[in-house]
Amino acid sequence: LRHAHDRAEVAALWGVQDVPAQPGLTAVEMFEAAARGEIKALWIACTNPAQSMPDQAIVRRALNQCEFVVVQEAYATTATCAYADLLLPAASWGEKDGTVTNSERRISRVRPAITPPGEARQDWAIFADFARRLERRLPERTATYRHGQATLFPYDSAESIWNEHRETTRGRDLDITGLSYRILETIGPQQWPMPEGAQHGTARLYTDGKFPTASGRAKFAAVQCEPVADPVDAQYPFSLNTGRLRDQWHGMSRTGTLGRLFGHVSEPAMDLHPQDMQRLGLQDGDVVRVASRRGQMHIPAKASDSVVPMQAFIAMHWGQEFLSGQDDRGQVTSGVNALTNSASCPTSRQPELKHAAVHITPAHLPWRVLAVAWLSEAEALTVREAIKPLMRQFTFSSCVPFGREP
């Protein structure tokens, strides 16, 4: 009943008859459906699934299978851009206007530091413009929903969208109906909730012992420890973990352009325990073939005491943007997420990116070449993109900027 009530409130706010009763697919489910041909169009914004999603064989099959792929991106160098039928230039963080909420629930006003270059626009402006154009092409469907409005998408600023979002919080545990851009700009950042009539935000939640549940009591979930979905065995005896590096972020579309951020970890590598390095006959820098039940890649190995025997670690950032090569069948490899598993937690729907069973063997490459060039920042990015097609012709290749830590 509450779900139906919430749907009715949203429909009334938007001026439509109803909103979908069922949630959409999760990211993993969406790409699986696209790979089966059940989804014909994908619109991808603010993410790089051809690098970050698990089981890249399915993801890339979906992107190839899909009849129309829109990619809304600030960086043309991401792996997903290669699959775009329509590439929309988007504004980046320092070029946007709006608000941001941090991990302590504090909402701050954000203003652009610079103007977006060329035809780049803020995400909300791209979506609103598309929606209004689509609306004009479907007059027979939208006319009965408008209730006298000229459009269902009357947004002309980030603030107008934020004001609508503010109204959706009314009466909920994150109520911010007492907050406004004026308050954020004159008084300063505020922590939600801040309901109508409040003079300031709420620093600490639930001090009265009442929680936003039917009973007013907190709900705890007693969960059972479940085994990994991709267990090790005699064929795949190593447990591979993925995670982030200190100075890098996600697919490195931004951080990967700065040489000094490679001062901490300078190039792609897989960490193995020294005992495993010795048992496999490996020295630091030797290239190994790493294979899972889903795919494979080549990467240098190095000894590290940070992992225990029969475990391995590869940073989640190493995708095709920086690391390339071919597998045993001559197919171009797609980085670490060619190995990872799309099995998901039934509650959070988070994929099992933190574990994959893998097999590791020395690659025994006949020759290796190391080339270094001193280039300006602009030239370095241009050269990196120019040599990417060449990188795919070798068993293993990587290209990264270099620099010193600040």
Tab-separated table of C-alpha atoms in Angstrom, residues 115-313:
chain	number	residue	atom	x	y	z
A	115	THR	CA	32.686	27.155	-18.720
A	116	PRO	CA	32.194	23.763	-20.429
A	117	PRO	CA	34.209	23.596	-23.665
A	118	GLY	CA	32.701	23.362	-27.130
A	119	GLU	CA	29.233	21.789	-27.252
A	120	ALA	CA	29.506	20.120	-23.822
A	121	ARG	CA	26.459	20.589	-21.603
A	122	GLN	CA	25.445	19.626	-18.092
A	123	ASP	CA	23.738	16.248	-17.802
A	124	TRP	CA	20.361	17.641	-16.724
A	125	ALA	CA	20.290	19.977	-19.750
A	126	ILE	CA	20.983	17.109	-22.160
A	127	PHE	CA	18.227	14.944	-20.654
A	128	ALA	CA	15.675	17.762	-20.504
A	129	ASP	CA	16.361	18.835	-24.092
A	130	PHE	CA	15.992	15.265	-25.365
A	131	ALA	CA	12.806	14.735	-23.339
A	132	ARG	CA	11.144	17.852	-24.745
A	133	ARG	CA	12.094	16.905	-28.313
A	134	LEU	CA	10.710	13.385	-27.817
A	135	GLU	CA	7.588	14.814	-26.213
A	136	ARG	CA	6.872	16.906	-29.304
A	137	ARG	CA	7.042	13.784	-31.462
A	138	LEU	CA	4.461	11.948	-29.316
A	139	PRO	CA	1.586	14.459	-29.029
A	140	GLU	CA	-1.108	11.798	-29.049
A	141	ARG	CA	0.376	10.211	-25.931
A	142	THR	CA	1.415	13.265	-23.944
A	143	ALA	CA	-1.635	15.460	-24.537
A	144	THR	CA	-3.723	13.589	-21.962
A	145	TYR	CA	-1.002	13.822	-19.320
A	146	ARG	CA	-0.104	17.490	-19.357
A	147	HIS	CA	-3.026	18.869	-17.329
A	148	GLY	CA	-2.670	22.270	-18.946
A	149	GLN	CA	1.144	22.329	-18.793
A	150	ALA	CA	3.102	23.273	-21.877
A	151	THR	CA	5.534	20.442	-21.194
A	152	LEU	CA	6.191	17.680	-18.712
A	153	PHE	CA	9.824	18.833	-18.618
A	154	PRO	CA	9.755	22.548	-17.687
A	155	TYR	CA	13.261	22.553	-16.221
A	156	ASP	CA	15.381	25.574	-17.095
A	157	SER	CA	18.106	25.268	-14.451
A	158	ALA	CA	19.697	22.836	-12.014
A	159	GLU	CA	17.819	24.660	-9.250
A	160	SER	CA	14.421	23.916	-10.828
A	161	ILE	CA	15.215	20.193	-10.796
A	162	TRP	CA	16.509	20.384	-7.229
A	163	ASN	CA	13.302	22.118	-6.126
A	164	GLU	CA	11.267	19.234	-7.529
A	165	HIS	CA	13.515	16.739	-5.752
A	166	ARG	CA	13.056	18.741	-2.543
A	167	GLU	CA	9.283	18.270	-2.770
A	168	THR	CA	9.664	14.474	-3.094
A	169	THR	CA	11.300	14.400	0.365
A	170	ARG	CA	8.350	15.999	2.189
A	171	GLY	CA	7.371	13.970	5.261
A	172	ARG	CA	10.168	11.431	4.805
A	173	ASP	CA	13.215	10.823	6.987
A	174	LEU	CA	15.331	12.886	4.574
A	175	ASP	CA	12.904	15.827	4.436
A	176	ILE	CA	14.624	18.979	3.094
A	177	THR	CA	11.540	21.083	2.404
A	178	GLY	CA	12.977	23.802	4.684
A	179	LEU	CA	16.091	24.121	2.573
A	180	SER	CA	16.691	26.332	-0.468
A	181	TYR	CA	19.470	27.573	-2.710
A	182	ARG	CA	19.204	30.917	-0.890
A	183	ILE	CA	19.930	29.257	2.462
A	184	LEU	CA	22.838	27.278	1.010
A	185	GLU	CA	24.289	30.439	-0.507
A	186	THR	CA	23.813	32.756	2.477
A	187	ILE	CA	23.988	30.534	5.570
A	188	GLY	CA	26.048	27.682	4.158
A	189	PRO	CA	25.906	23.883	3.820
A	190	GLN	CA	23.225	22.043	5.805
A	191	GLN	CA	22.733	18.439	6.905
A	192	TRP	CA	19.490	16.709	6.015
A	193	PRO	CA	16.853	16.355	7.263
A	194	MET	CA	15.827	20.024	7.380
A	195	PRO	CA	12.009	20.070	7.180
A	196	GLU	CA	9.897	23.142	6.537
A	197	GLY	CA	10.142	25.565	9.471
A	198	ALA	CA	13.533	24.301	10.687
A	199	GLN	CA	16.270	26.891	11.180
A	200	HIS	CA	19.148	24.529	10.460
A	201	GLY	CA	19.916	20.974	9.429
A	202	THR	CA	20.066	17.913	11.700
A	203	ALA	CA	23.540	16.975	12.912
A	204	ARG	CA	22.613	13.572	14.335
A	205	LEU	CA	19.789	11.237	13.355
A	206	TYR	CA	17.397	9.241	15.571
A	207	THR	CA	18.380	10.802	18.899
A	208	ASP	CA	14.770	10.261	19.995
A	209	GLY	CA	15.100	6.532	19.416
A	210	LYS	CA	12.472	6.528	16.662
A	211	PHE	CA	13.282	5.195	13.222
A	212	PRO	CA	11.374	5.627	9.925
A	213	THR	CA	9.682	2.239	10.129
A	214	ALA	CA	6.079	1.238	10.825
A	215	SER	CA	6.977	0.281	14.413
A	216	GLY	CA	9.435	3.134	14.963
A	217	ARG	CA	12.113	0.593	15.807
A	218	ALA	CA	15.321	-0.043	13.895
A	219	LYS	CA	15.462	-3.127	11.700
A	220	PHE	CA	18.509	-5.364	11.683
A	221	ALA	CA	19.157	-8.073	9.133
A	222	ALA	CA	20.748	-11.274	10.404
A	223	VAL	CA	22.395	-12.621	7.273
A	224	GLN	CA	24.116	-15.934	6.754
A	225	CYS	CA	27.644	-16.089	5.392
A	226	GLU	CA	27.404	-17.365	1.836
A	227	PRO	CA	30.234	-19.012	-0.113
A	228	VAL	CA	31.640	-17.262	-3.162
A	229	ALA	CA	29.825	-17.864	-6.420
A	230	ASP	CA	33.093	-18.603	-8.247
A	231	PRO	CA	34.927	-21.167	-6.099
A	232	VAL	CA	38.542	-22.167	-6.578
A	233	ASP	CA	39.344	-25.695	-7.717
A	234	ALA	CA	42.227	-27.648	-9.233
A	235	GLN	CA	41.844	-25.866	-12.591
A	236	TYR	CA	41.427	-22.353	-11.123
A	237	PRO	CA	43.318	-22.531	-7.818
A	238	PHE	CA	44.019	-18.829	-7.138
A	239	SER	CA	41.595	-16.363	-5.530
A	240	LEU	CA	41.779	-13.033	-7.354
A	241	ASN	CA	40.771	-9.872	-5.532
A	242	THR	CA	40.277	-6.489	-7.204
A	243	GLY	CA	40.279	-3.064	-5.591
A	244	ARG	CA	41.407	0.520	-6.000
A	245	LEU	CA	44.798	2.149	-5.868
A	246	ARG	CA	45.493	5.023	-3.506
A	247	ASP	CA	45.805	7.744	-6.146
A	248	GLN	CA	43.404	6.512	-8.825
A	249	TRP	CA	39.637	6.503	-9.277
A	250	HIS	CA	37.378	4.016	-11.095
A	251	GLY	CA	38.395	3.715	-14.762
A	252	MET	CA	40.948	6.553	-14.532
A	253	SER	CA	39.267	8.605	-17.266
A	254	ARG	CA	40.283	11.694	-15.265
A	255	THR	CA	43.012	10.629	-12.850
A	256	GLY	CA	44.746	8.584	-15.558
A	257	THR	CA	45.654	11.735	-17.479
A	258	LEU	CA	48.025	13.020	-14.764
A	259	GLY	CA	51.502	11.536	-14.735
A	260	ARG	CA	52.181	12.450	-11.111
A	261	LEU	CA	49.298	10.218	-9.946
A	262	PHE	CA	51.290	7.239	-11.229
A	263	GLY	CA	54.113	8.001	-8.809
A	264	HIS	CA	52.648	5.601	-6.231
A	265	VAL	CA	51.932	2.663	-8.589
A	266	SER	CA	53.577	3.319	-11.932
A	267	GLU	CA	52.154	0.576	-14.171
A	268	PRO	CA	49.742	-2.378	-14.319
A	269	ALA	CA	50.796	-5.391	-12.258
A	270	MET	CA	49.377	-8.338	-10.350
A	271	ASP	CA	50.450	-8.850	-6.740
A	272	LEU	CA	51.389	-12.411	-5.763
A	273	HIS	CA	52.846	-13.791	-2.553
A	274	PRO	CA	56.643	-14.350	-2.794
A	275	GLN	CA	56.149	-18.104	-2.244
A	276	ASP	CA	53.827	-18.294	-5.261
A	277	MET	CA	56.256	-16.226	-7.341
A	278	GLN	CA	59.027	-18.694	-6.500
A	279	ARG	CA	56.857	-21.749	-7.121
A	280	LEU	CA	55.825	-20.426	-10.563
A	281	GLY	CA	59.424	-19.512	-11.409
A	282	LEU	CA	58.644	-15.803	-11.694
A	283	GLN	CA	60.714	-12.680	-11.187
A	284	ASP	CA	59.253	-9.215	-10.629
A	285	GLY	CA	58.040	-7.881	-13.974
A	286	ASP	CA	57.567	-11.254	-15.673
A	287	VAL	CA	54.357	-11.339	-17.707
A	288	VAL	CA	51.802	-13.985	-16.754
A	289	ARG	CA	48.622	-15.272	-18.332
A	290	VAL	CA	45.678	-14.985	-15.922
A	291	ALA	CA	42.532	-16.890	-16.883
A	292	SER	CA	39.155	-17.285	-15.209
A	293	ARG	CA	36.051	-19.193	-16.275
A	294	ARG	CA	34.999	-16.126	-18.289
A	295	GLY	CA	38.100	-14.652	-19.897
A	296	GLN	CA	41.812	-14.033	-19.699
A	297	MET	CA	44.450	-11.319	-19.759
A	298	HIS	CA	48.218	-10.849	-19.650
A	299	ILE	CA	49.858	-8.703	-16.986
A	300	PRO	CA	53.248	-8.422	-15.213
A	301	ALA	CA	53.514	-10.094	-11.803
A	302	LYS	CA	55.308	-8.761	-8.738
A	303	ALA	CA	55.980	-10.144	-5.288
A	304	SER	CA	54.024	-8.619	-2.421
A	305	ASP	CA	53.532	-9.463	1.242
A	306	SER	CA	50.116	-7.781	1.116
A	307	VAL	CA	48.516	-10.976	-0.221
A	308	VAL	CA	48.625	-14.468	1.269
A	309	PRO	CA	49.647	-17.581	-0.659
A	310	MET	CA	47.220	-18.681	-3.397
A	311	GLN	CA	45.707	-15.228	-3.578
A	312	ALA	CA	46.299	-12.460	-6.118
A	313	PHE	CA	45.402	-8.785	-6.447
